[in-house]
Every structure is written in C-alpha cells, then in structure tokens.
Short mmCIF file of C-alpha atoms and ligand atoms in Angstrom, two decimals:
data_model
loop_
_atom_site.label_atom_id
_atom_site.label_comp_id
_atom_site.label_asym_id
_atom_site.label_seq_id
_atom_site.Cartn_x
_atom_site.Cartn_y
_atom_site.Cartn_z
CA MET A 1 159.12 22.76 121.92
CA ILE A 2 160.63 22.88 118.43
CA ARG A 3 157.95 23.18 115.77
CA ALA A 4 157.98 22.31 112.07
CA PRO A 5 158.83 25.25 109.77
CA ARG A 6 155.90 27.39 108.60
CA GLY A 7 154.17 26.08 105.50
CA THR A 8 155.36 22.47 105.91
CA ASN A 9 153.25 19.43 106.71
CA ASP A 10 153.75 16.25 108.70
CA ILE A 11 151.85 13.49 107.00
CA LEU A 12 150.64 11.09 109.68
CA PRO A 13 148.69 7.85 109.43
CA PRO A 14 145.94 7.43 108.31
CA GLU A 15 146.66 10.38 105.98
CA SER A 16 149.87 8.70 104.80
CA TYR A 17 147.74 5.82 103.46
CA ARG A 18 145.90 8.26 101.21
CA TRP A 19 149.26 9.47 99.89
CA ILE A 20 150.34 5.91 99.15
CA CYS A 21 147.08 5.30 97.23
CA LEU A 22 147.40 8.55 95.28
CA GLU A 23 151.04 7.93 94.41
CA ALA A 24 150.22 4.38 93.31
CA LEU A 25 147.44 5.74 91.07
CA LEU A 26 149.84 8.27 89.51
CA ARG A 27 152.48 5.61 88.87
CA ARG A 28 149.87 3.30 87.36
CA LEU A 29 148.52 5.98 85.01
CA SER A 30 152.09 7.04 84.08
CA LYS A 31 152.61 3.50 82.86
CA VAL A 32 149.32 3.54 80.94
CA TYR A 33 150.55 6.60 78.99
CA ASN A 34 154.09 5.17 78.85
CA PHE A 35 155.95 7.76 80.95
CA GLU A 36 159.10 6.61 82.76
CA GLU A 37 160.21 7.94 86.12
CA ILE A 38 163.10 10.38 86.55
CA ARG A 39 164.46 11.54 89.92
CA THR A 40 166.52 14.71 90.03
CA PRO A 41 168.21 16.42 93.01
CA MET A 42 166.24 18.44 95.53
CA PHE A 43 168.53 21.43 94.93
CA GLU A 44 170.12 22.87 91.83
CA HIS A 45 172.32 25.81 90.83
CA THR A 46 170.19 28.95 91.26
CA GLU A 47 170.91 29.97 87.70
CA LEU A 48 168.96 26.99 86.36
CA PHE A 49 165.74 28.55 87.63
CA SER A 50 166.49 32.25 87.23
CA ARG A 51 167.36 31.68 83.57
CA THR A 52 164.43 29.44 82.66
CA VAL A 53 161.52 30.24 84.97
CA GLY A 54 162.37 33.92 84.40
CA GLU A 55 163.82 36.83 86.38
CA THR A 56 160.52 38.72 86.41
CA THR A 57 158.31 35.83 87.62
CA ASP A 58 156.90 35.52 91.13
CA ILE A 59 158.77 32.26 91.61
CA VAL A 60 162.20 33.79 90.98
CA GLN A 61 161.52 37.22 92.46
CA LYS A 62 159.85 36.15 95.68
CA GLU A 63 159.46 32.44 96.19
CA MET A 64 162.84 30.70 95.95
CA TYR A 65 164.70 29.14 98.85
CA THR A 66 168.16 30.24 97.79
CA PHE A 67 171.33 29.78 99.83
CA GLN A 68 175.08 29.54 99.56
CA ASP A 69 176.67 26.28 100.59
CA LYS A 70 179.97 26.08 102.45
CA GLY A 71 181.79 26.02 99.13
CA GLY A 72 180.22 29.35 98.16
CA ARG A 73 177.92 27.83 95.50
CA ASP A 74 174.65 29.58 94.80
CA LEU A 75 171.99 26.91 95.24
CA THR A 76 168.19 26.81 95.31
CA LEU A 77 165.74 24.22 96.61
CA ARG A 78 163.86 23.31 93.45
CA PRO A 79 160.64 25.35 93.08
CA GLU A 80 159.51 23.34 90.06
CA GLY A 81 160.41 20.21 88.13
CA THR A 82 160.63 21.01 84.42
CA ALA A 83 163.95 22.91 84.34
CA PRO A 84 165.71 20.16 86.38
CA VAL A 85 164.31 17.44 84.09
CA VAL A 86 165.52 19.27 80.99
CA ARG A 87 168.89 19.91 82.65
CA ALA A 88 169.27 16.18 83.36
CA PHE A 89 168.01 15.27 79.87
CA LEU A 90 170.86 17.29 78.36
CA GLU A 91 173.55 16.56 80.94
CA ARG A 92 172.98 12.79 80.76
CA GLY A 93 172.80 12.72 76.99
CA LEU A 94 169.18 11.59 76.70
CA ASP A 95 168.80 14.03 73.81
CA GLY A 96 171.09 11.74 71.82
CA GLY A 97 168.81 8.71 72.39
CA ALA A 98 165.43 7.75 71.01
CA LEU A 99 162.99 10.65 70.93
CA PRO A 100 160.58 11.68 72.18
CA LYS A 101 161.61 10.97 75.75
CA LYS A 102 158.59 10.72 78.02
CA LEU A 103 159.42 11.25 81.68
CA PHE A 104 157.48 11.74 84.90
CA TYR A 105 158.62 12.93 88.34
CA LEU A 106 157.07 12.77 91.77
CA GLY A 107 158.66 14.69 94.61
CA PRO A 108 158.75 17.75 96.86
CA MET A 109 159.06 21.32 95.58
CA PHE A 110 159.81 24.40 97.69
CA ARG A 111 158.41 27.90 97.39
CA TYR A 112 158.45 30.73 99.89
CA GLU A 113 154.75 31.60 99.71
CA LYS A 114 152.09 32.73 102.13
CA PRO A 115 150.81 29.41 103.50
CA GLN A 116 147.07 28.74 103.25
CA ALA A 117 144.79 25.85 102.33
CA GLY A 118 146.28 24.20 99.25
CA ARG A 119 149.38 26.44 99.31
CA TYR A 120 152.46 25.40 101.24
CA ARG A 121 156.19 26.08 101.34
CA GLU A 122 157.03 22.45 100.80
CA PHE A 123 154.58 20.62 98.57
CA MET A 124 154.54 17.52 96.41
CA GLN A 125 154.28 17.68 92.68
CA TYR A 126 153.70 15.04 90.07
CA GLY A 127 154.65 16.14 86.59
CA VAL A 128 155.19 14.75 83.11
CA GLU A 129 157.36 15.95 80.24
CA ILE A 130 157.52 14.90 76.59
CA LEU A 131 160.87 16.01 75.21
CA GLY A 132 161.55 16.08 71.50
CA SER A 133 158.03 16.16 70.04
CA PRO A 134 156.59 19.25 68.32
CA SER A 135 153.32 17.41 67.64
CA ALA A 136 150.02 18.78 68.95
CA TYR A 137 149.11 15.14 69.66
CA SER A 138 151.75 15.26 72.40
CA ASP A 139 150.04 18.32 73.90
CA VAL A 140 146.78 16.40 73.96
CA GLU A 141 148.46 13.29 75.33
CA VAL A 142 149.58 15.14 78.47
CA ILE A 143 146.25 16.97 78.81
CA HIS A 144 144.40 13.66 78.46
CA LEU A 145 146.52 12.14 81.22
CA GLY A 146 145.80 15.09 83.51
CA VAL A 147 142.08 14.83 82.93
CA ARG A 148 142.15 11.04 83.44
CA ILE A 149 143.87 11.48 86.81
CA ALA A 150 141.11 13.82 87.94
CA GLU A 151 138.45 11.40 86.66
CA GLU A 152 140.02 8.41 88.42
CA LEU A 153 139.91 10.43 91.62
CA GLY A 154 136.21 11.02 91.16
CA LEU A 155 136.50 14.76 90.54
CA LEU A 156 133.45 15.54 88.44
CA GLY A 157 133.10 18.94 86.84
CA THR A 158 136.73 19.86 86.25
CA THR A 159 137.24 22.59 83.67
CA LEU A 160 140.06 22.57 81.19
CA PHE A 161 141.23 26.05 80.24
CA ILE A 162 143.54 26.42 77.27
CA ASN A 163 145.27 29.27 75.51
CA THR A 164 148.17 29.91 73.17
CA ILE A 165 150.90 32.38 74.01
CA GLY A 166 152.69 31.95 70.68
CA CYS A 167 156.43 31.87 70.16
CA PRO A 168 159.06 34.64 70.41
CA VAL A 169 158.27 35.65 66.82
CA CYS A 170 154.55 36.33 67.34
CA ARG A 171 155.11 37.59 70.86
CA LYS A 172 157.29 40.45 69.60
CA ASN A 173 154.42 42.07 67.72
CA HIS A 174 151.94 41.39 70.48
CA ARG A 175 154.31 42.77 73.07
CA GLU A 176 154.37 46.29 71.62
CA ASP A 177 150.60 46.57 71.53
CA LEU A 178 150.31 45.02 74.97
CA ILE A 179 152.77 47.53 76.44
CA LYS A 180 150.78 50.35 74.85
CA HIS A 181 147.54 49.05 76.36
CA LEU A 182 149.04 48.52 79.79
CA SER A 183 150.81 51.89 79.78
CA ARG A 184 147.53 53.65 79.07
CA ARG A 185 146.08 52.07 82.22
CA ALA A 186 149.30 52.06 84.26
CA GLY A 187 147.54 53.86 87.11
CA GLU A 188 145.43 50.78 87.81
CA LEU A 189 148.32 48.32 88.01
CA CYS A 190 149.97 47.03 91.18
CA PRO A 191 153.61 48.03 91.87
CA ASP A 192 154.88 44.58 90.78
CA CYS A 193 153.13 44.80 87.44
CA LEU A 194 154.26 48.36 86.93
CA ALA A 195 157.84 47.24 87.39
CA ARG A 196 157.36 44.35 84.93
CA LEU A 197 155.48 46.33 82.33
CA ASP A 198 158.47 46.97 80.07
CA LYS A 199 160.51 43.87 80.79
CA ASN A 200 157.81 41.26 80.64
CA PRO A 201 154.31 42.62 79.93
CA LEU A 202 152.84 39.12 79.59
CA ARG A 203 153.44 38.64 83.33
CA VAL A 204 150.85 41.34 84.04
CA LEU A 205 148.19 39.06 82.55
CA ASP A 206 149.09 36.44 85.18
CA CYS A 207 148.75 38.81 88.16
CA LYS A 208 146.15 37.74 90.71
CA ASN A 209 145.27 41.26 91.91
CA GLU A 210 141.73 42.22 90.91
CA PRO A 211 142.54 45.66 89.37
CA CYS A 212 145.31 44.09 87.25
CA ARG A 213 142.97 41.30 86.16
CA GLU A 214 140.48 43.96 85.12
CA VAL A 215 143.12 45.66 82.96
CA ALA A 216 144.02 42.25 81.52
CA THR A 217 140.47 41.48 80.35
CA ASP A 218 140.53 43.93 77.43
CA ALA A 219 144.23 43.65 76.63
CA PRO A 220 145.14 42.82 73.01
CA LEU A 221 144.73 39.07 72.49
CA MET A 222 147.66 36.91 71.48
CA LYS A 223 145.54 34.95 69.04
CA GLU A 224 145.40 38.02 66.77
CA TYR A 225 149.19 38.04 66.49
CA LEU A 226 150.07 34.38 65.88
CA CYS A 227 152.61 33.43 63.23
CA SER A 228 151.41 30.77 60.79
CA ASP A 229 153.19 27.93 62.59
CA CYS A 230 151.68 28.85 65.97
CA GLU A 231 148.28 29.46 64.38
CA GLN A 232 148.32 26.02 62.78
CA HIS A 233 149.37 24.39 66.07
CA TRP A 234 146.56 26.17 67.92
CA ILE A 235 143.93 25.05 65.40
CA THR A 236 145.23 21.47 65.32
CA LEU A 237 145.32 21.30 69.09
CA GLN A 238 141.66 22.19 69.36
CA SER A 239 140.59 19.74 66.71
CA ILE A 240 142.46 16.88 68.42
CA LEU A 241 140.94 17.82 71.79
CA GLU A 242 137.53 17.63 70.16
CA SER A 243 138.25 14.32 68.44
CA VAL A 244 139.07 12.62 71.77
CA GLY A 245 136.09 14.23 73.47
CA LEU A 246 137.98 16.58 75.79
CA GLU A 247 135.84 19.59 76.53
CA TYR A 248 137.74 22.85 76.95
CA THR A 249 137.29 26.56 77.44
CA VAL A 250 139.59 29.04 75.74
CA ASP A 251 140.83 31.61 78.25
CA PRO A 252 142.67 34.31 76.29
CA THR A 253 144.22 35.76 79.46
CA LEU A 254 145.75 32.47 80.59
CA VAL A 255 149.56 32.86 80.39
CA ARG A 256 150.91 30.79 83.34
CA GLY A 257 153.54 31.87 85.82
CA LEU A 258 156.70 30.64 84.13
CA ASP A 259 158.53 32.34 81.28
CA TYR A 260 159.57 29.26 79.33
CA TYR A 261 156.15 28.44 77.89
CA THR A 262 155.43 28.76 74.16
CA LYS A 263 152.29 28.02 72.14
CA THR A 264 149.97 25.88 74.27
CA VAL A 265 149.29 26.68 77.92
CA PHE A 266 146.58 24.99 79.96
CA GLU A 267 145.13 24.62 83.42
CA LEU A 268 142.72 22.14 84.91
CA LYS A 269 140.53 23.63 87.62
CA TRP A 270 138.15 22.07 90.05
CA PRO A 271 135.92 24.87 91.40
CA PRO A 272 134.79 23.18 94.66
CA LEU A 273 138.34 23.69 95.93
CA GLY A 274 137.71 27.44 96.31
CA ALA A 275 140.55 29.95 96.11
CA GLN A 276 143.30 27.45 95.19
CA ASP A 277 141.32 25.55 92.58
CA THR A 278 144.01 24.93 89.95
CA ILE A 279 145.08 21.33 90.25
CA ILE A 280 147.16 21.10 87.09
CA GLY A 281 149.16 23.64 85.14
CA GLY A 282 151.14 22.97 82.03
CA GLY A 283 152.09 23.83 78.52
CA ARG A 284 154.57 23.64 75.71
CA TYR A 285 158.13 24.95 76.06
CA ASP A 286 159.81 24.83 72.68
CA GLY A 287 162.67 27.16 73.64
CA LEU A 288 163.70 25.60 76.96
CA ILE A 289 166.05 22.86 75.71
CA GLU A 290 168.00 25.38 73.66
CA GLU A 291 167.99 27.90 76.52
CA LEU A 292 169.77 25.27 78.62
CA GLY A 293 172.45 24.70 76.02
CA GLY A 294 170.95 21.86 73.96
CA ARG A 295 170.26 21.69 70.27
CA PRO A 296 166.88 23.38 69.67
CA GLY A 297 164.12 20.95 70.59
CA PRO A 298 160.49 21.06 71.63
CA GLY A 299 158.88 19.95 74.89
CA VAL A 300 155.47 19.82 76.53
CA GLY A 301 154.31 18.83 80.00
CA PHE A 302 152.35 19.64 83.13
CA ALA A 303 152.73 19.69 86.89
CA MET A 304 150.09 18.97 89.50
CA GLY A 305 150.09 19.56 93.24
CA LEU A 306 149.33 16.44 95.26
CA GLU A 307 148.08 18.28 98.36
CA ARG A 308 145.40 20.01 96.30
CA LEU A 309 144.54 16.75 94.64
CA LEU A 310 144.03 15.07 98.01
CA LEU A 311 141.97 18.00 99.33
CA ALA A 312 139.87 17.68 96.19
CA SER A 313 139.60 13.91 96.50
CA GLU A 314 138.13 14.26 99.99
CA LYS A 315 135.42 16.57 98.64
CA GLY A 316 134.85 14.51 95.48
CA GLU A 317 132.62 11.61 94.52
CA LYS A 318 135.15 8.89 95.31
CA PRO A 319 137.27 9.91 98.31
CA ILE A 320 140.35 7.73 98.74
CA GLU A 321 139.52 5.45 101.66
CA PRO A 322 142.65 4.13 103.27
CA VAL A 323 142.41 0.39 103.80
CA MET A 324 144.21 -0.31 107.04
CA PHE A 325 144.48 -3.70 108.63
CA ILE A 326 146.93 -6.31 109.78
CA ASP A 327 146.56 -10.01 109.06
CA CYS A 328 147.09 -11.33 112.57
CA PHE A 329 147.48 -10.01 116.11
CA VAL A 330 149.11 -12.38 118.59
CA VAL A 331 147.55 -12.23 122.06
CA MET A 332 149.88 -13.39 124.86
CA PRO A 333 148.07 -13.56 128.20
CA GLU A 334 150.09 -13.27 131.42
CA SER A 335 150.16 -16.32 133.72
CA GLU A 336 150.52 -16.29 137.48
CA ASP A 337 153.49 -18.56 137.05
CA GLN A 338 156.44 -16.37 136.07
CA GLU A 339 158.11 -19.14 134.09
CA VAL A 340 154.97 -20.02 132.10
CA SER A 341 154.43 -16.34 131.40
CA GLN A 342 157.90 -16.14 129.93
CA GLU A 343 157.28 -19.27 127.83
CA ILE A 344 154.05 -17.78 126.48
CA ALA A 345 155.86 -14.62 125.46
CA ASN A 346 158.65 -16.57 123.79
CA LYS A 347 156.29 -18.87 121.89
CA GLY A 348 154.00 -16.01 120.93
CA PHE A 349 156.85 -13.90 119.64
CA GLU A 350 158.26 -16.87 117.73
CA LEU A 351 154.85 -17.40 116.13
CA LEU A 352 154.62 -13.74 115.16
CA SER A 353 158.10 -13.91 113.62
CA ASP A 354 157.05 -16.99 111.61
CA PHE A 355 153.97 -15.14 110.35
CA ARG A 356 156.08 -12.20 109.30
CA CYS A 357 158.57 -14.45 107.50
CA SER A 358 155.59 -15.81 105.54
CA ARG A 359 154.73 -12.22 104.61
CA LEU A 360 151.67 -12.10 106.85
CA SER A 361 151.48 -8.72 108.56
CA GLY A 362 151.23 -8.98 112.30
CA ASP A 363 151.74 -7.31 115.63
CA PHE A 364 151.50 -7.83 119.40
CA ASP A 365 151.38 -5.81 122.57
CA PRO A 366 154.92 -5.35 123.89
CA LEU A 367 153.49 -3.80 127.07
CA ARG A 368 151.57 -7.03 127.67
CA ARG A 369 148.47 -5.50 129.18
CA SER A 370 145.40 -7.53 130.15
CA VAL A 371 143.86 -9.89 127.57
CA ARG A 372 140.96 -7.46 127.25
CA ALA A 373 143.35 -4.62 126.48
CA GLN A 374 145.29 -6.79 124.01
CA MET A 375 142.03 -7.63 122.20
CA LYS A 376 141.17 -3.93 122.10
CA HIS A 377 144.59 -3.21 120.61
CA ALA A 378 143.94 -5.91 117.97
CA ASN A 379 140.63 -4.26 117.11
CA ARG A 380 142.21 -0.85 116.83
CA LEU A 381 144.72 -2.27 114.36
CA ASN A 382 141.85 -3.86 112.44
CA ALA A 383 143.34 -7.34 112.74
CA LYS A 384 141.68 -9.91 110.49
CA TYR A 385 142.70 -12.74 112.80
CA VAL A 386 143.80 -13.01 116.39
CA ALA A 387 146.09 -15.84 117.52
CA ILE A 388 145.84 -16.52 121.24
CA ILE A 389 148.60 -18.44 122.89
CA GLY A 390 147.87 -18.77 126.63
CA GLU A 391 148.56 -21.16 129.46
CA GLU A 392 146.10 -23.83 128.21
CA GLU A 393 147.40 -23.59 124.68
CA ILE A 394 151.03 -23.96 125.81
CA LYS A 395 150.12 -27.08 127.79
CA GLN A 396 148.41 -28.69 124.78
CA GLY A 397 150.74 -27.43 122.08
CA LEU A 398 147.89 -25.49 120.44
CA VAL A 399 147.11 -21.97 119.29
CA THR A 400 143.59 -20.52 119.26
CA ILE A 401 142.83 -18.69 116.03
CA ARG A 402 139.86 -16.34 115.94
CA SER A 403 138.57 -14.83 112.74
CA MET A 404 137.55 -11.28 113.59
CA GLU A 405 135.66 -10.93 110.32
CA HIS A 406 133.61 -14.15 110.53
CA GLY A 407 133.55 -14.73 114.25
CA TRP A 408 134.65 -18.39 114.23
CA GLN A 409 137.33 -19.77 116.52
CA LYS A 410 139.54 -22.82 115.94
CA GLN A 411 142.38 -24.54 117.70
CA VAL A 412 145.36 -25.44 115.55
CA SER A 413 148.52 -27.26 116.59
CA VAL A 414 151.55 -25.03 117.07
CA ASP A 415 153.46 -26.84 114.34
CA ARG A 416 150.74 -26.33 111.75
CA VAL A 417 149.57 -22.86 112.64
CA SER A 418 151.89 -20.95 110.29
CA ASP A 419 150.76 -23.01 107.29
CA PHE A 420 147.15 -22.75 108.41
CA MET A 421 147.33 -18.98 108.59
CA LYS A 422 149.13 -18.71 105.26
CA GLU A 423 146.36 -20.75 103.66
CA GLU A 424 143.65 -18.66 105.40
CA VAL A 425 145.13 -15.26 104.53
CA LEU A 426 146.87 -15.81 101.24
CA GLY A 427 144.71 -18.68 99.97
CA GLY A 428 146.03 -20.09 96.72
CA SER A 429 147.91 -16.90 95.92
CA ASN A 430 151.14 -17.94 97.61
P1 LIG B 1 149.19 29.09 91.60
O1 LIG B 1 148.60 29.93 90.53
O2 LIG B 1 148.18 28.34 92.41
O3 LIG B 1 150.22 29.79 92.43
P2 LIG B 1 151.29 28.15 89.96
O4 LIG B 1 150.97 28.69 88.64
O5 LIG B 1 152.33 28.81 90.79
O6 LIG B 1 149.97 27.94 90.82
P3 LIG B 1 152.64 25.83 88.93
O7 LIG B 1 153.98 26.37 89.14
O8 LIG B 1 152.14 25.70 87.57
O9 LIG B 1 151.60 26.61 89.84
O10 LIG B 1 152.48 24.42 89.65
C1 LIG B 1 151.55 23.46 89.21
C2 LIG B 1 150.67 22.98 90.31
O11 LIG B 1 151.41 22.78 91.52
C3 LIG B 1 149.58 23.96 90.73
O12 LIG B 1 148.51 23.88 89.88
C4 LIG B 1 149.25 23.47 92.13
O13 LIG B 1 148.42 22.33 92.06
C5 LIG B 1 150.59 23.07 92.65
N1 LIG B 1 151.20 24.13 93.47
C6 LIG B 1 151.88 25.22 93.06
N2 LIG B 1 152.32 25.94 94.11
C7 LIG B 1 151.92 25.27 95.22
C8 LIG B 1 152.08 25.48 96.63
N3 LIG B 1 152.75 26.52 97.09
N4 LIG B 1 151.51 24.59 97.48
C9 LIG B 1 150.82 23.52 97.01
N5 LIG B 1 150.64 23.27 95.70
C10 LIG B 1 151.18 24.12 94.81
MG1 LIG B 2 152.23 30.20 92.32
#
C-alpha cells in the first residue's frame, strides 16, 4: 500500500468541517481589520528564501524542500509566506499604489522537520502583512488581530511575548558584545550555534537546546544598544499596547527564527498546547523590501499555524463544533413489481434533483437497501427531513415528508413537494 509522505496529513470529515469553520473565521476577521487576500505560488526560486530568511537559519540550513526542475531551475516549496508576498508586492507594482498595502494569505507551507504533535512537513499558515507603514500602530494592529483570533477561538490565557531586536545600526554594537559573551561560554554551545557564532550570533538566542538557552539568559540585552529611532519605536509600541488593553510580557531573548526581522518581534503562546505552544509568530521587517530590490520601505506582519490553532481549539473553552446535516434524504423503497420499483427510483431521483436545484442539500441510497437501512443512512447524515416515495405514494401522486427534528409526518402532492420543502427549509429567506 502506498502511504502519504511522512509529516503530511489527510484532513477527513468531520475534521474538514472544523477547517472550513476556522478558515471562515480567519477570512471574517481579516475583513474586520481590512486585510485583502493575496495568493502566491507554492514554489519560488530558492534564492528568495536563502537571501531573506537567512543562510544561517534553521529554515534555510535544514528545513527547505529544494529541487531542480527539468529546466535546471533551483526551486523551493515555500517554507514561509512573507518573502513571497513581498516579492509579489514588488513584482506586480503594488509598491507604486496606495500605501500601506494590507494583505493576508492562507495556504500550505513546507518544512523538512521532525514531525510531532503540532509540527508537520506540510502545514497551513494564515498570515498578514502591512507593507509601507513604519508606524507602531501598525505593529499593534497586527498583534491585536492575532490576539482577537485566539479569543474568538475561546483560547483563554494566551501570553503575548514581545521584544525588540533593533535595526542593523544598533545591532552592530550589540553584535560585538554578544560575540564576546558567547565566545567566553563557547564550550556550552551546540555545534550549530558554534558554527553560527561569528556569522549570526543572534541566532544562538533562538536555539531550542537547553544549554544554549542557559547561555542566552545572561547575554547582553539588545535594549541597552538601541539607536534613538528604535528606542522610540519600542517605547511607543508598549504604550499603544497598554492603551488598547493588550497585556504583554517582555522577553529579552526572543529573536525569532528568520533573519529579516527588525525592531518589534512577538509571539503569542498558549501553554496548554505543551511543547509546540507558539501559535503566532511575527514582527517588523523594515529591510526586507529593499533586500528584494524595492525602494526602502517598512513592513510588519505575523504568521500562525492552523494545525496548532485547531489542536488548541479542541482543548479550549469553545471547541469548534462542526455542524453537519443535510436538508432532505429521499427514501425509495423497493417494490415486488420490477416496473413499479423502477418508477419509484426515477421519481425519487427526480425529486432529489429538484431539491438540489432549489439549493436544498439532499442525498439518497444508491445501493437501495431496505427501508430500515435507508432510514439509518438518513440518520447518519443527520437529515432534517426525509421524503419517502413508495408504492402507495406513487399510486396517489403523493410524497410523505417526515420532519426528523419535530417528529411530524405529512403527505404532500408530488407537484407541490418542492415548493413545500423550500418553504419548510428556507422559510422566507429565499
Ligand atoms: P517553531 O519555533 O515552533 O519552530 P517557527 O519560529 O519556526 O516556530 P514561524 O516560522 O514563525 O515558526 O511560523 C509561524 C507559526 O507557524 C508558528 O508559530 C506555528 O504556529 C506554525 N508552524 C511553524 N512551523 C510549523 C510546522 N512545521 N508545523 C506546523 N506548524 C508550524
Ligand atoms: Mg521552526
């Protein structure tokens, strides 16, 4: 038997209903904050990610699905959404239009990681980007949206962690002291961090290995090295967060796993999730547009993993309950008379087709088992109504309608039954 690749998921009903609900919620909230949808390709030139996410990051060093196509192009299944959005923003000339541009995306990402609960090789991300705004209000706008999503899903007790990692100017001074600190304790670092120490010491602060985290705790703090612009942004950010009542914790070791971030970085965690408890990660990336060949311009955004969000939702206060039903199941009993049996099937199927044309959802049993079995099937599908069209009904030109919710049963003439059902199900709304 051929199995699905490691780290991928098949989303089956009823789980797929939860996905539909979650995606609808995300689209609804995107609209509330006025973000418009963008869809970019599933694969991009490898260089897009190596140049922006960073050569020394886990994503680029270990996690990318990179391949050559038959034309010899170096391509990569997208591991994240921000670089592609900024690429499209520049390539399609959105930078020449009205700014800021507020975009959201919803789609699969691919990373070669060790699969575990909440960590997969193909996973769905929702993300938002505000391109062209340097304002700290824009930082808070995206953070507010992230927190609202968690609230709407009934996740009580999320914690918002924020930090600033400055800009290239302040980072230069910090970098020297950080390298000194890390070099002194080089013996405690993992081989990856040792290799990154000179090239990208900030990465060491993002390492998940316990000894490295220990070294990170008393590393020199970025906030001591901020230039006046970054300092001002950091102070303003916190005052706006407070003014809209967003509680936060400053985590001076939070740096995030992508190189393009500047100034604000943040994560939203929900501890009941356990090891993979970060549901949202984001920050500001004021150098990214320029890095990709645009005129210098600021940006800020976040990404959230939908699998983790759904895992969380199931453990939360308001689990998404899929509502699954059909409006009407058509029961077509067999008759001993072959010809009548055929007529029942024809009439029943015609009726079902009429229902469907009136946008009533419906189904039947193509295997035409016993009436008992057909009723059981209707129950399994959670049918609100059952329409029975048997030998008696055919003779009299009637259909028996049974309300499964209220228990009543009525006979309606074949000619009127479609209108009757429309009125019953859709009421005045049609
Ligand atoms: P982590 O620290 O958990 O590896 P990350 O820093 O790599 O996360 P980002 O690149 O910021 O994550 O992605 C944002 C969000 O996407 C994460 O907070 C998480 O919800 C989700 N995510 C990231 N990687 C995966 C994955 N392999 N499987 C499922 N969800 C993921
Ligand atoms: Mg990761």
